[in-house]
Short mmCIF file of C-alpha atoms in Angstrom, two decimals:
data_model
loop_
_atom_site.label_atom_id
_atom_site.label_comp_id
_atom_site.label_asym_id
_atom_site.label_seq_id
_atom_site.Cartn_x
_atom_site.Cartn_y
_atom_site.Cartn_z
CA MET A 1 0.00 0.00 0.00
CA GLN A 2 1.85 3.01 -1.27
CA PHE A 3 1.27 6.46 0.22
CA CYS A 4 -2.23 5.66 1.51
CA MET A 5 -2.12 3.28 4.47
CA HIS A 6 -1.80 6.02 7.08
CA TYR A 7 -5.34 7.18 6.31
CA ALA A 8 -6.61 4.03 8.06
CA PHE A 9 -5.04 5.27 11.29
CA GLU A 10 -7.82 7.80 11.72
CA SER A 11 -9.32 5.22 14.12
CA ILE A 12 -8.45 1.87 15.65
CA GLN A 13 -11.43 0.31 13.85
CA LYS A 14 -10.24 1.46 10.41
CA ALA A 15 -6.64 0.38 11.11
CA ARG A 16 -7.76 -3.07 12.27
CA CYS A 17 -10.05 -3.48 9.26
CA MET A 18 -7.21 -2.54 6.88
CA LEU A 19 -4.74 -4.97 8.50
CA ASP A 20 -7.33 -7.76 8.65
CA ASN A 21 -8.05 -7.27 4.94
CA VAL A 22 -4.36 -7.37 4.07
CA SER A 23 -3.86 -10.53 6.11
CA ARG A 24 -6.98 -12.20 4.72
CA TRP A 25 -5.74 -11.90 1.14
CA LEU A 26 -2.09 -12.85 1.74
CA ARG A 27 -0.97 -16.46 1.73
CA PRO A 28 1.36 -17.63 4.52
CA GLY A 29 4.83 -16.43 3.53
CA GLY A 30 3.31 -13.58 1.49
CA THR A 31 4.75 -10.08 1.79
CA PHE A 32 2.86 -6.88 2.53
CA ILE A 33 4.85 -3.85 1.36
CA GLY A 34 4.04 -0.21 1.79
CA THR A 35 5.03 3.29 2.71
CA ILE A 36 3.98 5.50 5.59
CA PRO A 37 5.07 8.90 6.81
CA ASN A 38 7.90 8.68 9.34
CA ALA A 39 6.09 9.47 12.60
CA ASP A 40 9.31 9.92 14.58
CA GLN A 41 10.59 12.49 12.10
CA LEU A 42 7.27 14.34 11.86
CA LEU A 43 6.91 14.57 15.63
CA GLN A 44 10.55 15.65 15.99
CA ASN A 45 9.94 18.41 13.43
CA LEU A 46 6.80 19.41 15.32
CA GLU A 47 8.85 19.74 18.51
CA GLY A 48 11.23 22.00 16.58
CA VAL A 49 8.50 24.54 15.78
CA PRO A 50 9.18 27.54 18.06
CA PRO A 51 6.63 28.02 20.87
CA ASP A 52 5.86 31.54 19.62
CA ALA A 53 5.27 30.46 15.99
CA PRO A 54 1.91 31.61 14.56
CA ASP A 55 1.03 28.00 13.70
CA LEU A 56 2.48 24.50 13.95
CA THR A 57 3.77 24.27 10.37
CA PHE A 58 7.06 23.00 8.96
CA GLY A 59 8.35 21.99 5.54
CA ASN A 60 9.67 23.82 2.49
CA GLU A 61 8.52 24.89 -1.00
CA VAL A 62 7.74 21.30 -2.01
CA TYR A 63 5.84 20.08 1.05
CA LYS A 64 4.26 21.49 4.19
CA ILE A 65 2.85 19.80 7.26
CA ARG A 66 0.62 21.57 9.75
CA PHE A 67 -0.44 20.16 13.09
CA GLU A 68 -3.32 21.55 15.11
CA ASP A 69 -1.98 20.60 18.53
CA ARG A 70 1.51 20.13 19.91
CA LYS A 71 0.60 18.26 23.10
CA HIS A 72 -2.23 15.84 22.24
CA THR A 73 -0.62 12.78 20.59
CA PRO A 74 -3.13 9.90 20.51
CA LEU A 75 -2.30 6.49 19.01
CA PHE A 76 -5.12 6.90 16.47
CA GLY A 77 -6.58 10.00 14.90
CA HIS A 78 -3.45 12.14 15.39
CA LYS A 79 -4.28 14.39 12.47
CA TYR A 80 -2.09 16.77 10.54
CA TRP A 81 -2.62 18.62 7.26
CA PHE A 82 -0.39 17.78 4.30
CA TYR A 83 0.51 19.82 1.22
CA LEU A 84 2.64 18.46 -1.64
CA GLN A 85 3.43 20.77 -4.53
CA ASP A 86 1.47 19.95 -7.70
CA ALA A 87 -0.17 16.92 -6.05
CA VAL A 88 -1.91 17.35 -2.69
CA GLU A 89 -3.58 20.47 -1.33
CA ASN A 90 -3.87 20.43 2.48
CA VAL A 91 -5.50 17.07 3.09
CA PRO A 92 -5.88 15.51 6.54
CA GLU A 93 -3.46 12.66 7.21
CA TYR A 94 -2.69 10.63 10.33
CA ILE A 95 0.40 9.69 12.29
CA VAL A 96 1.28 5.97 12.32
CA LYS A 97 3.40 5.16 15.36
CA TRP A 98 5.63 2.28 14.30
CA ASP A 99 5.51 0.23 17.52
CA ASN A 100 1.73 0.45 17.58
CA PHE A 101 1.59 -0.55 13.90
CA VAL A 102 3.85 -3.57 14.49
CA GLN A 103 1.75 -4.72 17.44
CA MET A 104 -1.51 -4.42 15.51
CA ALA A 105 -0.03 -6.13 12.45
CA ALA A 106 1.13 -9.05 14.63
CA GLU A 107 -2.46 -9.49 15.82
CA SER A 108 -3.33 -10.05 12.15
CA GLY A 109 -0.45 -12.50 11.62
CA LEU A 110 1.87 -9.97 9.94
CA HIS A 111 5.47 -9.63 11.15
CA PRO A 112 8.00 -6.93 10.15
CA ILE A 113 10.89 -7.93 7.94
CA TYR A 114 11.96 -4.53 6.59
CA LYS A 115 11.83 -0.87 7.59
CA GLU A 116 13.95 1.93 6.08
CA GLU A 117 13.77 5.67 5.57
CA PHE A 118 13.47 6.65 1.90
CA HIS A 119 16.99 8.11 1.77
CA ASP A 120 18.35 4.77 2.96
CA VAL A 121 16.19 2.85 0.47
CA PHE A 122 17.58 5.04 -2.30
CA SER A 123 21.20 4.58 -1.18
CA GLU A 124 20.76 0.86 -0.67
CA HIS A 125 19.20 0.14 -4.08
CA ARG A 126 20.51 2.72 -6.52
CA GLU A 127 23.29 0.43 -7.76
CA HIS A 128 21.35 -2.83 -7.47
CA PRO A 129 21.41 -4.69 -10.84
CA GLU A 130 17.61 -4.94 -10.99
CA PHE A 131 16.44 -1.89 -9.03
CA GLY A 132 19.01 0.58 -10.38
CA PRO A 133 17.65 0.39 -13.95
CA LEU A 134 14.09 0.69 -12.60
CA MET A 135 15.08 3.94 -10.90
CA VAL A 136 16.36 5.23 -14.25
CA LYS A 137 13.17 4.12 -16.01
CA MET A 138 11.03 5.86 -13.36
CA LYS A 139 13.26 8.96 -13.69
CA VAL A 140 14.31 8.85 -10.04
CA VAL A 141 17.92 8.98 -11.25
CA ASP A 142 19.65 9.73 -14.54
CA ALA A 143 21.68 7.23 -16.59
CA ASN A 144 24.68 7.86 -14.29
CA GLY A 145 22.62 6.98 -11.20
CA GLU A 146 22.46 10.59 -10.01
CA SER A 147 19.28 12.06 -8.61
CA SER A 148 17.82 15.14 -10.23
CA MET A 149 15.96 16.06 -7.04
CA ASP A 150 16.75 19.42 -5.57
CA GLU A 151 17.28 19.88 -1.83
CA ASP A 152 13.59 20.58 -1.11
CA GLN A 153 12.45 17.51 -3.07
CA TRP A 154 15.07 15.36 -1.33
CA GLU A 155 13.83 16.57 2.08
CA ALA A 156 10.21 15.87 1.10
CA ALA A 157 11.08 12.34 -0.04
CA ASN A 158 12.55 11.48 3.31
CA ILE A 159 9.42 12.11 5.32
CA TYR A 160 8.48 8.54 4.35
CA ILE A 161 9.59 5.08 5.34
CA ALA A 162 9.24 1.87 3.36
CA PHE A 163 8.24 -1.30 5.15
CA ALA A 164 7.54 -4.97 4.56
CA PHE A 165 5.69 -7.49 6.70
CA GLU A 166 5.48 -11.24 6.16
CA LYS A 167 2.34 -13.23 6.85
CA ARG A 168 3.05 -16.22 9.05
#
């Protein structure tokens, strides 16, 4: 589930339903892969917003994240507003706390086998014989393996983590 799973974390019921559906349709040994915003990084950035700031916003020209509350951090329904240049215009999204996610996934028979920040995924796979050419084809990198992302785009890319769970 790419760039959408965190919407289920609006409530415990929606998150459970999503994980149960994933588990129901995976065979034992099957892999569930996805991406979610990096909750630790988002909450760390929120802490970095000065107390006297007019609002709880951080980001750059490419992306912006705005929280409504600095102190209230529930496991489910921890809403923020997300803007992504030329793609998303201030939509509500939800924090996914990794430990909570892992615990809930285990209840559905899903166990973590991979978790990396996007920058690390990029570094790890850019020269891989199979994945490197895919990155060129998807225009993530040029023919020399170099990224054409500017600093703001690079920062925006790293607000995500990639994960994989195996059904047992």
